[in-house]
GROMACS .gro file of C-alpha atoms in nm:
model
  323
    1UNK     CA    1   3.686  15.390  -5.689
    2UNK     CA    2   3.990  15.572  -5.793
    3UNK     CA    3   3.962  15.805  -5.513
    4UNK     CA    4   3.968  15.509  -5.288
    5UNK     CA    5   4.260  15.363  -5.449
    6UNK     CA    6   4.462  15.672  -5.383
    7UNK     CA    7   4.365  15.679  -5.063
    8UNK     CA    8   4.471  15.308  -4.989
    9UNK     CA    9   4.797  15.382  -5.192
   10UNK     CA   10   4.864  15.678  -4.942
   11UNK     CA   11   4.796  15.452  -4.627
   12UNK     CA   12   5.054  15.201  -4.779
   13UNK     CA   13   5.312  15.467  -4.792
   14UNK     CA   14   5.238  15.590  -4.448
   15UNK     CA   15   5.261  15.245  -4.311
   16UNK     CA   16   5.584  15.172  -4.490
   17UNK     CA   17   5.739  15.479  -4.327
   18UNK     CA   18   5.621  15.371  -3.980
   19UNK     CA   19   5.774  15.036  -4.077
   20UNK     CA   20   6.085  15.195  -4.159
   21UNK     CA   21   6.131  15.433  -3.887
   22UNK     CA   22   6.066  15.107  -3.646
   23UNK     CA   23   6.401  15.073  -3.454
   24UNK     CA   24   6.397  14.700  -3.473
   25UNK     CA   25   6.357  14.707  -3.857
   26UNK     CA   26   6.645  14.978  -3.884
   27UNK     CA   27   6.884  14.699  -3.770
   28UNK     CA   28   6.837  14.500  -4.069
   29UNK     CA   29   6.991  14.538  -4.413
   30UNK     CA   30   6.808  14.810  -4.665
   31UNK     CA   31   6.810  14.505  -4.948
   32UNK     CA   32   6.586  14.303  -4.701
   33UNK     CA   33   6.349  14.628  -4.603
   34UNK     CA   34   6.292  14.698  -4.994
   35UNK     CA   35   6.240  14.358  -5.063
   36UNK     CA   36   5.949  14.329  -4.785
   37UNK     CA   37   5.793  14.638  -4.905
   38UNK     CA   38   5.791  14.508  -5.241
   39UNK     CA   39   5.614  14.191  -5.124
   40UNK     CA   40   5.365  14.413  -4.991
   41UNK     CA   41   5.243  14.558  -5.313
   42UNK     CA   42   5.456  14.878  -5.341
   43UNK     CA   43   5.648  14.968  -5.647
   44UNK     CA   44   5.979  15.151  -5.681
   45UNK     CA   45   5.864  15.514  -5.664
   46UNK     CA   46   5.638  15.449  -5.342
   47UNK     CA   47   5.940  15.259  -5.186
   48UNK     CA   48   6.150  15.554  -5.258
   49UNK     CA   49   5.908  15.812  -5.089
   50UNK     CA   50   5.867  15.586  -4.835
   51UNK     CA   51   6.261  15.581  -4.767
   52UNK     CA   52   6.266  15.977  -4.811
   53UNK     CA   53   6.000  16.032  -4.573
   54UNK     CA   54   6.148  15.779  -4.307
   55UNK     CA   55   6.481  15.959  -4.357
   56UNK     CA   56   6.353  16.282  -4.322
   57UNK     CA   57   6.131  16.222  -4.013
   58UNK     CA   58   6.296  16.227  -3.670
   59UNK     CA   59   6.494  15.932  -3.573
   60UNK     CA   60   6.303  15.866  -3.251
   61UNK     CA   61   5.950  15.931  -3.088
   62UNK     CA   62   5.774  15.887  -2.771
   63UNK     CA   63   5.558  15.621  -2.870
   64UNK     CA   64   5.666  15.383  -3.137
   65UNK     CA   65   5.429  15.313  -3.411
   66UNK     CA   66   5.240  15.009  -3.461
   67UNK     CA   67   5.272  14.842  -3.813
   68UNK     CA   68   4.989  14.692  -3.992
   69UNK     CA   69   4.897  14.309  -3.933
   70UNK     CA   70   5.089  14.229  -4.266
   71UNK     CA   71   5.403  14.386  -4.166
   72UNK     CA   72   5.375  14.245  -3.831
   73UNK     CA   73   5.353  13.892  -3.966
   74UNK     CA   74   5.615  13.941  -4.208
   75UNK     CA   75   5.838  14.116  -3.984
   76UNK     CA   76   5.815  13.818  -3.735
   77UNK     CA   77   6.025  13.639  -4.006
   78UNK     CA   78   6.334  13.882  -3.956
   79UNK     CA   79   6.309  13.847  -3.595
   80UNK     CA   80   6.097  14.144  -3.514
   81UNK     CA   81   5.819  14.114  -3.210
   82UNK     CA   82   5.541  14.344  -3.140
   83UNK     CA   83   5.362  14.354  -2.803
   84UNK     CA   84   4.970  14.215  -2.838
   85UNK     CA   85   4.820  14.488  -2.663
   86UNK     CA   86   4.921  14.756  -2.925
   87UNK     CA   87   4.666  14.839  -3.192
   88UNK     CA   88   4.656  14.706  -3.525
   89UNK     CA   89   4.564  14.882  -3.844
   90UNK     CA   90   4.385  14.728  -4.143
   91UNK     CA   91   4.665  14.698  -4.417
   92UNK     CA   92   4.530  14.407  -4.634
   93UNK     CA   93   4.318  14.537  -4.914
   94UNK     CA   94   3.936  14.410  -4.927
   95UNK     CA   95   3.910  14.101  -5.176
   96UNK     CA   96   3.730  14.198  -5.521
   97UNK     CA   97   3.371  14.156  -5.544
   98UNK     CA   98   3.216  13.939  -5.808
   99UNK     CA   99   2.973  14.070  -6.062
  100UNK     CA  100   2.748  13.911  -6.323
  101UNK     CA  101   3.043  13.901  -6.603
  102UNK     CA  102   3.248  13.678  -6.372
  103UNK     CA  103   2.956  13.422  -6.307
  104UNK     CA  104   2.879  13.408  -6.678
  105UNK     CA  105   3.220  13.334  -6.768
  106UNK     CA  106   3.258  13.061  -6.486
  107UNK     CA  107   2.907  12.920  -6.644
  108UNK     CA  108   3.081  12.909  -6.984
  109UNK     CA  109   3.398  12.741  -6.889
  110UNK     CA  110   3.199  12.502  -6.665
  111UNK     CA  111   2.927  12.424  -6.982
  112UNK     CA  112   3.249  12.336  -7.187
  113UNK     CA  113   3.423  12.116  -6.969
  114UNK     CA  114   3.096  11.924  -6.929
  115UNK     CA  115   3.030  11.899  -7.292
  116UNK     CA  116   3.364  11.790  -7.348
  117UNK     CA  117   3.353  11.514  -7.079
  118UNK     CA  118   2.992  11.415  -7.237
  119UNK     CA  119   3.160  11.371  -7.582
  120UNK     CA  120   3.416  11.171  -7.441
  121UNK     CA  121   3.220  10.952  -7.274
  122UNK     CA  122   2.986  10.886  -7.562
  123UNK     CA  123   3.293  10.845  -7.805
  124UNK     CA  124   3.524  10.586  -7.567
  125UNK     CA  125   3.299  10.486  -7.290
  126UNK     CA  126   2.957  10.423  -7.401
  127UNK     CA  127   3.042  10.170  -7.703
  128UNK     CA  128   3.201   9.943  -7.417
  129UNK     CA  129   2.885   9.963  -7.192
  130UNK     CA  130   2.663   9.880  -7.462
  131UNK     CA  131   2.540   9.499  -7.463
  132UNK     CA  132   2.682   9.319  -7.794
  133UNK     CA  133   2.427   9.255  -8.071
  134UNK     CA  134   2.348   8.894  -8.188
  135UNK     CA  135   2.555   8.912  -8.486
  136UNK     CA  136   2.877   9.026  -8.325
  137UNK     CA  137   2.815   8.777  -8.040
  138UNK     CA  138   2.791   8.498  -8.299
  139UNK     CA  139   3.105   8.643  -8.488
  140UNK     CA  140   3.289   8.667  -8.163
  141UNK     CA  141   3.143   8.314  -8.070
  142UNK     CA  142   3.289   8.164  -8.412
  143UNK     CA  143   3.596   8.357  -8.380
  144UNK     CA  144   3.646   8.225  -7.991
  145UNK     CA  145   3.564   7.867  -8.144
  146UNK     CA  146   3.823   7.878  -8.425
  147UNK     CA  147   4.085   7.996  -8.163
  148UNK     CA  148   4.020   7.721  -7.954
  149UNK     CA  149   4.044   7.462  -8.208
  150UNK     CA  150   4.369   7.592  -8.332
  151UNK     CA  151   4.504   7.619  -7.997
  152UNK     CA  152   4.390   7.250  -7.946
  153UNK     CA  153   4.547   7.158  -8.271
  154UNK     CA  154   4.859   7.334  -8.174
  155UNK     CA  155   4.863   7.168  -7.839
  156UNK     CA  156   4.812   6.796  -7.998
  157UNK     CA  157   5.108   6.893  -8.231
  158UNK     CA  158   5.306   6.999  -7.913
  159UNK     CA  159   5.192   6.687  -7.723
  160UNK     CA  160   5.357   6.450  -8.033
  161UNK     CA  161   5.669   6.660  -8.069
  162UNK     CA  162   5.693   6.629  -7.726
  163UNK     CA  163   5.673   6.238  -7.705
  164UNK     CA  164   5.918   6.238  -8.004
  165UNK     CA  165   6.140   6.433  -7.848
  166UNK     CA  166   6.127   6.242  -7.541
  167UNK     CA  167   6.204   5.916  -7.710
  168UNK     CA  168   6.479   6.076  -7.913
  169UNK     CA  169   6.629   6.164  -7.562
  170UNK     CA  170   6.556   5.813  -7.441
  171UNK     CA  171   6.762   5.649  -7.756
  172UNK     CA  172   7.026   5.891  -7.702
  173UNK     CA  173   7.066   5.824  -7.344
  174UNK     CA  174   7.088   5.444  -7.433
  175UNK     CA  175   7.340   5.520  -7.704
  176UNK     CA  176   7.539   5.743  -7.490
  177UNK     CA  177   7.522   5.487  -7.213
  178UNK     CA  178   7.648   5.220  -7.453
  179UNK     CA  179   7.909   5.424  -7.552
  180UNK     CA  180   8.014   5.542  -7.219
  181UNK     CA  181   8.041   5.178  -7.106
  182UNK     CA  182   8.264   5.127  -7.422
  183UNK     CA  183   8.482   5.399  -7.340
  184UNK     CA  184   8.511   5.312  -6.983
  185UNK     CA  185   8.596   4.950  -7.116
  186UNK     CA  186   8.828   5.097  -7.335
  187UNK     CA  187   9.017   5.319  -7.042
  188UNK     CA  188   9.007   4.990  -6.849
  189UNK     CA  189   9.179   4.798  -7.110
  190UNK     CA  190   9.414   5.091  -7.166
  191UNK     CA  191   9.488   5.097  -6.807
  192UNK     CA  192   9.539   4.740  -6.801
  193UNK     CA  193   9.760   4.733  -7.083
  194UNK     CA  194   9.936   5.023  -6.964
  195UNK     CA  195  10.018   4.789  -6.626
  196UNK     CA  196  10.090   4.519  -6.816
  197UNK     CA  197  10.338   4.689  -7.008
  198UNK     CA  198  10.485   4.871  -6.687
  199UNK     CA  199  10.520   4.519  -6.552
  200UNK     CA  200  10.668   4.399  -6.826
  201UNK     CA  201  10.912   4.713  -6.852
  202UNK     CA  202  11.010   4.636  -6.497
  203UNK     CA  203  11.072   4.275  -6.588
  204UNK     CA  204  11.265   4.374  -6.905
  205UNK     CA  205  11.466   4.624  -6.665
  206UNK     CA  206  11.565   4.369  -6.435
  207UNK     CA  207  11.672   4.113  -6.723
  208UNK     CA  208  11.877   4.413  -6.886
  209UNK     CA  209  12.038   4.468  -6.509
  210UNK     CA  210  12.097   4.108  -6.481
  211UNK     CA  211  12.242   4.074  -6.808
  212UNK     CA  212  12.459   4.379  -6.756
  213UNK     CA  213  12.608   4.190  -6.474
  214UNK     CA  214  12.644   3.876  -6.646
  215UNK     CA  215  12.752   3.977  -6.975
  216UNK     CA  216  13.093   4.101  -6.829
  217UNK     CA  217  13.152   3.765  -6.630
  218UNK     CA  218  13.057   3.583  -6.945
  219UNK     CA  219  13.272   3.745  -7.165
  220UNK     CA  220  13.575   3.700  -6.902
  221UNK     CA  221  13.488   3.306  -6.897
  222UNK     CA  222  13.454   3.286  -7.258
  223UNK     CA  223  13.804   3.474  -7.275
  224UNK     CA  224  13.949   3.252  -7.058
  225UNK     CA  225  13.815   2.924  -7.222
  226UNK     CA  226  13.900   3.086  -7.550
  227UNK     CA  227  14.253   3.126  -7.428
  228UNK     CA  228  14.285   2.773  -7.276
  229UNK     CA  229  14.175   2.650  -7.598
  230UNK     CA  230  14.383   2.827  -7.814
  231UNK     CA  231  14.648   2.711  -7.600
  232UNK     CA  232  14.579   2.358  -7.621
  233UNK     CA  233  14.506   2.383  -7.998
  234UNK     CA  234  14.843   2.523  -8.051
  235UNK     CA  235  15.002   2.247  -7.838
  236UNK     CA  236  14.809   2.001  -8.020
  237UNK     CA  237  14.931   2.145  -8.379
  238UNK     CA  238  15.281   2.150  -8.278
  239UNK     CA  239  15.266   1.756  -8.178
  240UNK     CA  240  15.044   1.715  -8.479
  241UNK     CA  241  15.309   1.892  -8.692
  242UNK     CA  242  15.593   1.667  -8.521
  243UNK     CA  243  15.368   1.347  -8.594
  244UNK     CA  244  15.302   1.453  -8.977
  245UNK     CA  245  15.699   1.530  -9.026
  246UNK     CA  246  15.788   1.194  -8.891
  247UNK     CA  247  15.527   1.021  -9.072
  248UNK     CA  248  15.619   1.223  -9.392
  249UNK     CA  249  15.968   1.119  -9.396
  250UNK     CA  250  15.868   0.731  -9.357
  251UNK     CA  251  15.586   0.795  -9.639
  252UNK     CA  252  15.857   0.909  -9.891
  253UNK     CA  253  16.096   0.616  -9.837
  254UNK     CA  254  15.801   0.359  -9.868
  255UNK     CA  255  15.655   0.552 -10.186
  256UNK     CA  256  16.015   0.517 -10.357
  257UNK     CA  257  16.024   0.150 -10.321
  258UNK     CA  258  15.693   0.054 -10.459
  259UNK     CA  259  15.739   0.293 -10.765
  260UNK     CA  260  16.056   0.099 -10.824
  261UNK     CA  261  15.856  -0.258 -10.807
  262UNK     CA  262  15.565  -0.142 -10.988
  263UNK     CA  263  15.773  -0.051 -11.296
  264UNK     CA  264  15.949  -0.392 -11.275
  265UNK     CA  265  15.620  -0.552 -11.315
  266UNK     CA  266  15.502  -0.355 -11.567
  267UNK     CA  267  15.809  -0.458 -11.769
  268UNK     CA  268  15.728  -0.801 -11.743
  269UNK     CA  269  15.505  -0.999 -11.984
  270UNK     CA  270  15.154  -1.053 -11.882
  271UNK     CA  271  15.033  -1.412 -11.833
  272UNK     CA  272  14.685  -1.435 -11.909
  273UNK     CA  273  14.400  -1.205 -11.739
  274UNK     CA  274  14.405  -1.144 -11.378
  275UNK     CA  275  14.512  -0.859 -11.130
  276UNK     CA  276  14.738  -0.595 -11.289
  277UNK     CA  277  15.051  -0.585 -11.151
  278UNK     CA  278  15.020  -0.242 -11.037
  279UNK     CA  279  14.734  -0.293 -10.822
  280UNK     CA  280  14.906  -0.584 -10.635
  281UNK     CA  281  15.071  -0.525 -10.333
  282UNK     CA  282  15.474  -0.548 -10.432
  283UNK     CA  283  15.651  -0.852 -10.227
  284UNK     CA  284  15.996  -0.764 -10.227
  285UNK     CA  285  16.092  -1.042  -9.963
  286UNK     CA  286  15.945  -1.323 -10.217
  287UNK     CA  287  15.713  -1.459  -9.957
  288UNK     CA  288  15.309  -1.461  -9.956
  289UNK     CA  289  15.292  -1.213  -9.658
  290UNK     CA  290  15.273  -0.837  -9.732
  291UNK     CA  291  15.552  -0.626  -9.740
  292UNK     CA  292  15.676  -0.413  -9.485
  293UNK     CA  293  15.670  -0.094  -9.722
  294UNK     CA  294  15.316  -0.190  -9.815
  295UNK     CA  295  15.183  -0.213  -9.458
  296UNK     CA  296  15.373   0.109  -9.358
  297UNK     CA  297  15.235   0.309  -9.647
  298UNK     CA  298  14.890   0.179  -9.532
  299UNK     CA  299  14.915   0.246  -9.194
  300UNK     CA  300  15.077   0.587  -9.266
  301UNK     CA  301  14.771   0.670  -9.509
  302UNK     CA  302  14.536   0.519  -9.237
  303UNK     CA  303  14.705   0.777  -8.971
  304UNK     CA  304  14.707   1.061  -9.210
  305UNK     CA  305  14.328   1.027  -9.254
  306UNK     CA  306  14.266   1.008  -8.900
  307UNK     CA  307  14.502   1.266  -8.815
  308UNK     CA  308  14.317   1.476  -9.064
  309UNK     CA  309  13.974   1.396  -8.914
  310UNK     CA  310  14.108   1.474  -8.566
  311UNK     CA  311  14.248   1.801  -8.688
  312UNK     CA  312  13.920   1.915  -8.841
  313UNK     CA  313  13.726   1.801  -8.507
  314UNK     CA  314  13.969   2.019  -8.303
  315UNK     CA  315  13.916   2.311  -8.533
  316UNK     CA  316  13.516   2.267  -8.538
  317UNK     CA  317  13.558   2.265  -8.145
  318UNK     CA  318  13.746   2.568  -8.153
  319UNK     CA  319  13.506   2.736  -8.354
  320UNK     CA  320  13.209   2.652  -8.168
  321UNK     CA  321  13.391   2.762  -7.835
  322UNK     CA  322  13.474   3.093  -8.011
  323UNK     CA  323  13.127   3.154  -8.127
   0.00000   0.00000   0.00000
């Protein structure tokens, strides 16, 4: 077997030398040729030996060597082509033969795999394939019944809560509608009040503008009336002053005569009860008629009272006009 291996290695080296001497292969790089030889199973020493033999052999020959099938197929990847009519050598080694040890190892591995799969099936798959027992079926049925009852109870509670929630939402909606109506009414009232206030402000502004135009004219008219009233009052006061001065001089002369007659009567003795002498109207002329002095004094007193009332009335009228 060793001799056969040596012959095969020698054939590999010889085929490698023929491959390296090919003119088409020599155009490629040395690295690619070494890589190709390594892929064919040659080690570094064999590759160096093949390179040495290829470099020592003549560069040209009459008949180009034919590489084996492996070299030909791989060389095609580098762009090399050989004629199909040339002879091809056997380069690939024979496949290894299987003996009883290989078969025993394969049987042991297969048996272990089958045993593992069977154990896994018994542990995990078989319990699920077996039919359940009566006790487990009853316990499962009771558990399912309890779960169903619990689900029904939860469903009824959920339905009650949903009903309450719907009623609460409806009540809230009614209250919200009422509040919304109140808000709308309030907004409408505010808008109406705002419109009314704007209208009132417009009217007030118009009245203020009219008053602004009317007040100067009223002031001018009042000033003119006051000036005329003051002028009239001044003229009346001057005439009244003149009248009072003239009447005051007449009253002074009448008072002096009345004082003298009253003193004479007081000095005379009384002749019984009667009107006091000082209350009686003196009669300087000795007749029964009233004396001119008394009549003039009475007329002067009456005229003074009348003139005083007239003056007060004029002053009040002036004050009213001024106000």
